[in-house]
Coordinates of C-alpha atoms in Angstrom, one line a residue:
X16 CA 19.9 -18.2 -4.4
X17 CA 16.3 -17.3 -3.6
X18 CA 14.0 -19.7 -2.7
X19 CA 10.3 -19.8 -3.8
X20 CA 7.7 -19.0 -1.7
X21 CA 4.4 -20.4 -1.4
X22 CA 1.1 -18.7 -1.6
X23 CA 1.0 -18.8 2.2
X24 CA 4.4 -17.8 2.8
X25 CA 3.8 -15.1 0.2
X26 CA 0.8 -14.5 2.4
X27 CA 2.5 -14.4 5.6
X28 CA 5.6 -12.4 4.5
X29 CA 2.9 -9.7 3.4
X30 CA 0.8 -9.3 6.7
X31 CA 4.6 -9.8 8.4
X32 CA 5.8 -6.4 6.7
X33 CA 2.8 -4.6 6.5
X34 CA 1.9 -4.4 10.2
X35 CA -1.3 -2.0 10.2
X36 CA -3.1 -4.0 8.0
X37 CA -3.0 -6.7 10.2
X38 CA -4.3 -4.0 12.9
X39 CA -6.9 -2.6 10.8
X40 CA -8.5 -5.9 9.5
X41 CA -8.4 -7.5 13.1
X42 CA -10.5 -3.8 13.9
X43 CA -12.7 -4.3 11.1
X44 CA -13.6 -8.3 11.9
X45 CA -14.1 -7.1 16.1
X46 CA -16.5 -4.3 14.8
X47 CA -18.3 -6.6 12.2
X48 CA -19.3 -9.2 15.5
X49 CA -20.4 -6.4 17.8
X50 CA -21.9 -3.7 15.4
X51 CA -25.3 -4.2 13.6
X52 CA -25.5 -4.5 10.0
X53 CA -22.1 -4.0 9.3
X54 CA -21.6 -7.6 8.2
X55 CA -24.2 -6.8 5.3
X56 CA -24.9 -6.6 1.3
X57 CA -25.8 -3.2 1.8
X58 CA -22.7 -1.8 3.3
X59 CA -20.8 -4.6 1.1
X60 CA -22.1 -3.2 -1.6
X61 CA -21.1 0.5 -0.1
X62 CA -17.8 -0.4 0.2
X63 CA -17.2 -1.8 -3.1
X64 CA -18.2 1.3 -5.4
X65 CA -16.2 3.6 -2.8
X66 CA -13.1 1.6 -3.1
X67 CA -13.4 0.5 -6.2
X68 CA -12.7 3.9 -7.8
X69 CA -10.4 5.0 -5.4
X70 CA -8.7 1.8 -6.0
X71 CA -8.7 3.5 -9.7
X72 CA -6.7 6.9 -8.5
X73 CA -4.1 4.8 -6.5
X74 CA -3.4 2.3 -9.7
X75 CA -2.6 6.1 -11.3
X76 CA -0.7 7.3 -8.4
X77 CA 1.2 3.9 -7.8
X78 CA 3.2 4.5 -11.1
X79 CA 4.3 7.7 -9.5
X80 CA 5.2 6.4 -6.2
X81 CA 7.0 3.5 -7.7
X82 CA 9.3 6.0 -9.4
X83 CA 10.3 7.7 -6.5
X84 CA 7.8 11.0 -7.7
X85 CA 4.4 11.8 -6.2
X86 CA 1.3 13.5 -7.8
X87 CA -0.6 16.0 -5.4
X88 CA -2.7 16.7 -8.7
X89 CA -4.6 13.9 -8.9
X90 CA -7.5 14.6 -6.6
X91 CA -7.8 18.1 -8.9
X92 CA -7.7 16.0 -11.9
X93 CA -10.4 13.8 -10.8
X94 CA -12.7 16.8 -9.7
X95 CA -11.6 18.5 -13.3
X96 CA -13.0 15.6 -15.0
X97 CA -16.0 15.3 -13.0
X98 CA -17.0 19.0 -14.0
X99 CA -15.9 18.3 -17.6
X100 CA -18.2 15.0 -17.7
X101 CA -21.0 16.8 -15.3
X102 CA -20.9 19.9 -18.0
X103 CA -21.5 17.5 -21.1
X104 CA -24.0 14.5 -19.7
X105 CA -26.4 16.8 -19.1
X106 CA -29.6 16.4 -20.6
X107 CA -30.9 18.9 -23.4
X108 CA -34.1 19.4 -21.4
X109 CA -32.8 20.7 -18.1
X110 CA -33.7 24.1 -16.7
X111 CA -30.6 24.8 -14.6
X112 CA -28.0 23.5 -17.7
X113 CA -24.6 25.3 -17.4
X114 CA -24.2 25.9 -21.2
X115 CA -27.7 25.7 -22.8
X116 CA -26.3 25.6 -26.3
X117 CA -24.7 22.6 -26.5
X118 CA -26.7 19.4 -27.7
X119 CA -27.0 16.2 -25.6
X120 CA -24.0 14.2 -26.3
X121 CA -23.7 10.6 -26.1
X122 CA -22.2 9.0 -22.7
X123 CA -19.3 7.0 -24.5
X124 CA -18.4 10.6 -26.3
X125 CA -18.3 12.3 -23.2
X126 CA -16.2 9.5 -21.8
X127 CA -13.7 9.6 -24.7
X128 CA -13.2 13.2 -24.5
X129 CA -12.9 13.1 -20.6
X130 CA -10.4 10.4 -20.9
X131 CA -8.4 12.9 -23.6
X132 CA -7.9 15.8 -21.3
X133 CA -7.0 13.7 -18.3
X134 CA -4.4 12.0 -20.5
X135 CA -2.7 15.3 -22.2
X136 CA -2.9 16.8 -18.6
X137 CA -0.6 13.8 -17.1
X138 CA 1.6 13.8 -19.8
X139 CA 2.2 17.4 -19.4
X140 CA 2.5 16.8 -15.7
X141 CA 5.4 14.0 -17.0
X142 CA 7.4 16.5 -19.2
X143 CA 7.8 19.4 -16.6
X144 CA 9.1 16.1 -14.6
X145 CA 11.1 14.3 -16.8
X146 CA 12.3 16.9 -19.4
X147 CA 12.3 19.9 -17.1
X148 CA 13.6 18.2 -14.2
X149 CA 11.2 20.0 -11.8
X150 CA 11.0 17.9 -8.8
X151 CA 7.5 15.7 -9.0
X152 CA 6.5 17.6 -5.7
X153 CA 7.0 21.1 -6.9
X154 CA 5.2 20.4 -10.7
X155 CA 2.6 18.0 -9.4
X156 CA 1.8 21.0 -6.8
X157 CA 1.7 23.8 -9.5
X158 CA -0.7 21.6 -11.8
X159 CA -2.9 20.8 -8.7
X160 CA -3.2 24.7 -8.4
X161 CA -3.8 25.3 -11.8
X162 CA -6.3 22.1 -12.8
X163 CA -8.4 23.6 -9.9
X164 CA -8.1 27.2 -11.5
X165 CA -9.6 26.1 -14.7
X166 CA -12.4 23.8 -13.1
X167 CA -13.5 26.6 -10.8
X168 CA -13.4 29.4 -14.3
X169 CA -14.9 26.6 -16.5
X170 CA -18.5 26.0 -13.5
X171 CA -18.7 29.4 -12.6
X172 CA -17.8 27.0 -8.8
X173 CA -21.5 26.1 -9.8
X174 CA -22.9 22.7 -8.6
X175 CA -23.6 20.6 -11.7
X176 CA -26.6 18.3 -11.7
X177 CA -29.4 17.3 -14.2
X178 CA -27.7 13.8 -15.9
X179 CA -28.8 11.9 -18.7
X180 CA -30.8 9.1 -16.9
X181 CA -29.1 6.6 -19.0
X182 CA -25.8 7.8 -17.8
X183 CA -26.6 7.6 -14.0
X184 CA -28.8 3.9 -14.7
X185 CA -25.9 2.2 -16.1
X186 CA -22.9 2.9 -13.6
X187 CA -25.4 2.2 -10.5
X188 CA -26.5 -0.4 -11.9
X189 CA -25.3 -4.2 -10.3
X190 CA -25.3 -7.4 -12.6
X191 CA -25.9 -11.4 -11.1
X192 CA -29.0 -10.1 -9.5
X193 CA -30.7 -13.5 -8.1
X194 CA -33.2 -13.8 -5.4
X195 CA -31.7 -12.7 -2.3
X196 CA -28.4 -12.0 -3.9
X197 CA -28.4 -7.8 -4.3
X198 CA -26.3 -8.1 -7.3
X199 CA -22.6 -7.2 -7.6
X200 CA -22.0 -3.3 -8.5
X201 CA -20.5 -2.4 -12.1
X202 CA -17.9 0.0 -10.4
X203 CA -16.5 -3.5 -8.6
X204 CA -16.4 -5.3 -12.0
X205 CA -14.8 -2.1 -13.9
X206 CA -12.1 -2.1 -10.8
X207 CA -11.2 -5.8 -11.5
X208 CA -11.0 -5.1 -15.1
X209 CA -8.3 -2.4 -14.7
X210 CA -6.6 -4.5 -11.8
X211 CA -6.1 -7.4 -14.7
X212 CA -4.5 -4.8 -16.8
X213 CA -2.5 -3.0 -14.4
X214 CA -0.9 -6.7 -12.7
X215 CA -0.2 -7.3 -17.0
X216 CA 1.7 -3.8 -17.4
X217 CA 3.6 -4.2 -14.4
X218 CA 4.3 -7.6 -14.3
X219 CA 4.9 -8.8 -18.3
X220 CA 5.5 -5.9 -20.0
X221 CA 8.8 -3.9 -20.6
X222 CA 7.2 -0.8 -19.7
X223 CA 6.6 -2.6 -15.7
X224 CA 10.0 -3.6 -15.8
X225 CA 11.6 -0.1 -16.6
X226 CA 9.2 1.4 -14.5
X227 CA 10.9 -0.5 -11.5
X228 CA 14.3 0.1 -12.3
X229 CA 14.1 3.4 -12.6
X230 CA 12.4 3.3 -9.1
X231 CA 15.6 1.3 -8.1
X232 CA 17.9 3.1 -9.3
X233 CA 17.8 5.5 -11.9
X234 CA 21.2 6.4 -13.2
X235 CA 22.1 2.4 -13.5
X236 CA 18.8 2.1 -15.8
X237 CA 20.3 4.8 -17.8
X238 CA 23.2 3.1 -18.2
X239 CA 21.6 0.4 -19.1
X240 CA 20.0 2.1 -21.9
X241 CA 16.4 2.8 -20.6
X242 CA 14.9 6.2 -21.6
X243 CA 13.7 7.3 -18.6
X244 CA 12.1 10.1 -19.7
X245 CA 9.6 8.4 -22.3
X246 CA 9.0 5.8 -19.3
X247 CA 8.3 8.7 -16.7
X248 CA 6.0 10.7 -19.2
X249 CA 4.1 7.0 -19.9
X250 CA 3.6 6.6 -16.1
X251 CA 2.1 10.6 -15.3
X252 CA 0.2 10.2 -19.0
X253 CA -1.3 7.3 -17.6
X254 CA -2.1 8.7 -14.2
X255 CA -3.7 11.0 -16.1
X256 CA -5.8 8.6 -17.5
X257 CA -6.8 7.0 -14.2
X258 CA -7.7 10.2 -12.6
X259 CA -9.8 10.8 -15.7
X260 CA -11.8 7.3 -15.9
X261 CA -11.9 7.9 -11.7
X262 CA -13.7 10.8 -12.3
X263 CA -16.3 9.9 -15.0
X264 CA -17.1 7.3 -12.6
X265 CA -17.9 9.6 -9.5
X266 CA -19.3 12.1 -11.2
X267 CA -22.5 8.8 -12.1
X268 CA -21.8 7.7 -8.6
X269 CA -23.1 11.0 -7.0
X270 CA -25.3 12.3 -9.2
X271 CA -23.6 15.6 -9.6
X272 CA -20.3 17.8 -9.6
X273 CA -18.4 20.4 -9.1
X274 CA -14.8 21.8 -9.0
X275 CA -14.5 20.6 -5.6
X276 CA -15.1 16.7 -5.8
X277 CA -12.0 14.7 -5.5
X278 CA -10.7 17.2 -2.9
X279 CA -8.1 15.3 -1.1
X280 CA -8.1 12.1 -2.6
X281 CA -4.7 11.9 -4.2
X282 CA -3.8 11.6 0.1
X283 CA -6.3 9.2 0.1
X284 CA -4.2 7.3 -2.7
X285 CA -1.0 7.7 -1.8
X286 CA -1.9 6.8 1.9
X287 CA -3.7 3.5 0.4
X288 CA -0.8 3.0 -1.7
X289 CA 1.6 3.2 1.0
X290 CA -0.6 0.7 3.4
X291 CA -0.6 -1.7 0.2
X292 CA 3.3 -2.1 0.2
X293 CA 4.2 0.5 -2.7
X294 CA 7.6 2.1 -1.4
X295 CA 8.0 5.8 -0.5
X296 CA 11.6 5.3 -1.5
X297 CA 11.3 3.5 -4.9
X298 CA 11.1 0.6 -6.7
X299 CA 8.9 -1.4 -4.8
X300 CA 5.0 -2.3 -5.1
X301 CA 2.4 -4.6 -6.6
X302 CA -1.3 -3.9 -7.6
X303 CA -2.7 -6.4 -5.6
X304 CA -0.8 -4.4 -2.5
X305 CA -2.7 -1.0 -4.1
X306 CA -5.9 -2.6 -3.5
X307 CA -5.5 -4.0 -0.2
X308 CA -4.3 -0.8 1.1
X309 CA -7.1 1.3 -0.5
X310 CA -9.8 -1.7 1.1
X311 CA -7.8 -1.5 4.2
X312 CA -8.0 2.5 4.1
X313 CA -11.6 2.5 3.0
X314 CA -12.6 -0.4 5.8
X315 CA -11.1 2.1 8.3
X316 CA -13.6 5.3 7.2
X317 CA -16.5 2.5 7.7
X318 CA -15.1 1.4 10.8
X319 CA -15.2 4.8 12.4
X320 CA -18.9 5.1 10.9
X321 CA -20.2 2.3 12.5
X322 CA -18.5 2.9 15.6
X323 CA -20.3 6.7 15.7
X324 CA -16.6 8.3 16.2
X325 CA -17.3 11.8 15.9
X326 CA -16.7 13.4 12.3
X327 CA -13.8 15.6 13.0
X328 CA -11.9 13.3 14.3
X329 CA -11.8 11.1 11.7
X330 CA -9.2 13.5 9.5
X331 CA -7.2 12.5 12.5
X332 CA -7.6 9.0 12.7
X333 CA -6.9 8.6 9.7
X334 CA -3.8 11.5 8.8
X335 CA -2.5 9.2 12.0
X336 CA -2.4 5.8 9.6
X337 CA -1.0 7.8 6.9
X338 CA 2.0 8.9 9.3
X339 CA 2.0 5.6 10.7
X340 CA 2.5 4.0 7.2
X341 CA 5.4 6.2 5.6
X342 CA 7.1 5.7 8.8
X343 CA 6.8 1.7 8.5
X344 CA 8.2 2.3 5.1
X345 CA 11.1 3.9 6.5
X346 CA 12.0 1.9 8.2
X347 CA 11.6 -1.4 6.6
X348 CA 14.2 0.8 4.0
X349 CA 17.0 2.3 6.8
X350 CA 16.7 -1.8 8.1
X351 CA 17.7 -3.2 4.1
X352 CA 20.5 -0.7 3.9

């Protein structure tokens, strides 16, 4: 019989099992003593909107992972829906718009029909997976391919700029502003939001439960009488999703588009992931671990700012923690069995 843990034992068993956290955040602390401004609002504040919305793709990719699947598409996805949203926020006035007869459409609009596409593409994605059986690798991969296709056809592979100001004003906006106090930045408070909801669906509802037992082992959930291929269609539909709010979100965050934002983030995500405890082999993972991984992941790209590492090498600093992380995983699973 299992005994329950306390917070700090929860705490401790965590850092225990995840040994590169541990690594990176004693890094991070060093660097923040010796290194000018790092300890700061400003680069708090950085921080926060960048791993805020990448926290956003890993919650979609998490579902994935937790399945024992993958989705390479979701960086694509994430640039498609920053083109899609760049294409229709622009404003009526501007010189350089892509399609000069459409009219100015309202933000929420845009964000609705974004949040549409992104959802029909993921549950596509989730029926070549789970009706098909086409390995989540090999169908993830084709819709990567083709998502980026479609984005590259539908700009021309023309940079898209000239936003509504309304649109860029309210995402870079930050709330509590007091004094001193800089404010804290709405992409943080929209994170937490989906964070809430994400520890609800995986934790209390039916749709968490299946969605682990199916990473577990999916012929026993058959038996059991899960359907596991409305569950895996759910989880990619909702990825989907993720990658699609992920995008609206960058696209007010930089000020532009085009087909080639979100390049390589779905590596980011399943690397942060990974970091955060979410098992390569299944069945194993927790939102809260999602975010720390992503922080962790994000803290490290900071790091190696601060620090003046040359550029190229940071690919293979951080491809290293990647490798470093699935290996971990490995084998904290070989050690179970």
């Amino acid at each position: 019989m299992k005994t329950k843990q306390s917070f700090s034992q929860k705490i401790w068993s965590y850092f225990k099992g995840n040994p590169i956290v541990v690594i990176l955040v004693v890094i991070s602390i060093a660097v923040g003593f010796t290194v000018d401004n790092f300890l700061s609002w400003s680069n708090f504040n950085n921080l926060a909107s960048n791993t805020s919305v990448r926290f956003l793709i890993a919650l979609g990719v998490s579902g994935c992972l937790i399945t024992k699947g993958t989705d390479l598409s979701a960086g694509r996805q994430v640039g498609l829906a920053a083109c899609i949203t760049g294409v229709l926020i622009q404003r009526a006035n501007y010189a350089g718009r892509l399609f000069s007869n459409l009219p100015e459409i309202n933000m929420w609009l845009v964000l609705l029909i974004v949040l549409i596409i992104g959802t029909l593409i993921g549950f596509i994605n989730g029926f070549i997976i789970a009706v098909l059986n086409v390995p989540p690798f090999i169908a993830t991969l084709g819709t990567q391919t083709i998502v980026y296709g479609i984005s590259l056809v539908f700009t021309n592979a023309q940079p898209i700029g000239g936003f509504q100001k309304t649109f860029i004003k309210f995402f870079n906006n930050k709330i509590l502003k007091t004094g001193e106090f800089p404010g804290i930045p709405v992409y943080l408070i929209i994170a937490v939001i989906f964070f809430v909801m994400f520890w609800f669906l995986y934790n209390k509802t039916t749709h968490g439960k299946y969605m682990y037992a199916i990473g577990g082992n999916e012929n026993a959930a058959e038996v059991s009488g899960v359907d596991t291929r409305k569950v895996k269609i759910r989880i990619y539909a909702l990825a989907g999703f993720m990658y699609a709010v992920a995008g609206y979100l960058l696209t007010a965050k930089s000020g532009g588009s085009s087909a080639t934002l979100g390049m390589g983030y779905e590596l980011e995500a399943i690397a942060g992931a990974t970091i955060g405890g979410v098992s390569t082999t299944g069945g194993i993972g927790t939102v809260s671990g999602v975010l720390v991984g992503v922080l962790v992941f994000e803290l490290l790209k900071v790091v190696l700012q601060f620090l003046q590492v040359n550029p190229y090498y940071n690919n293979i600093v951080q491809g290293l923690v990647i490798v470093i992380a699935v290996a971990l995983d490995i084998r904290k699973y070989v050690a179970k069995k």
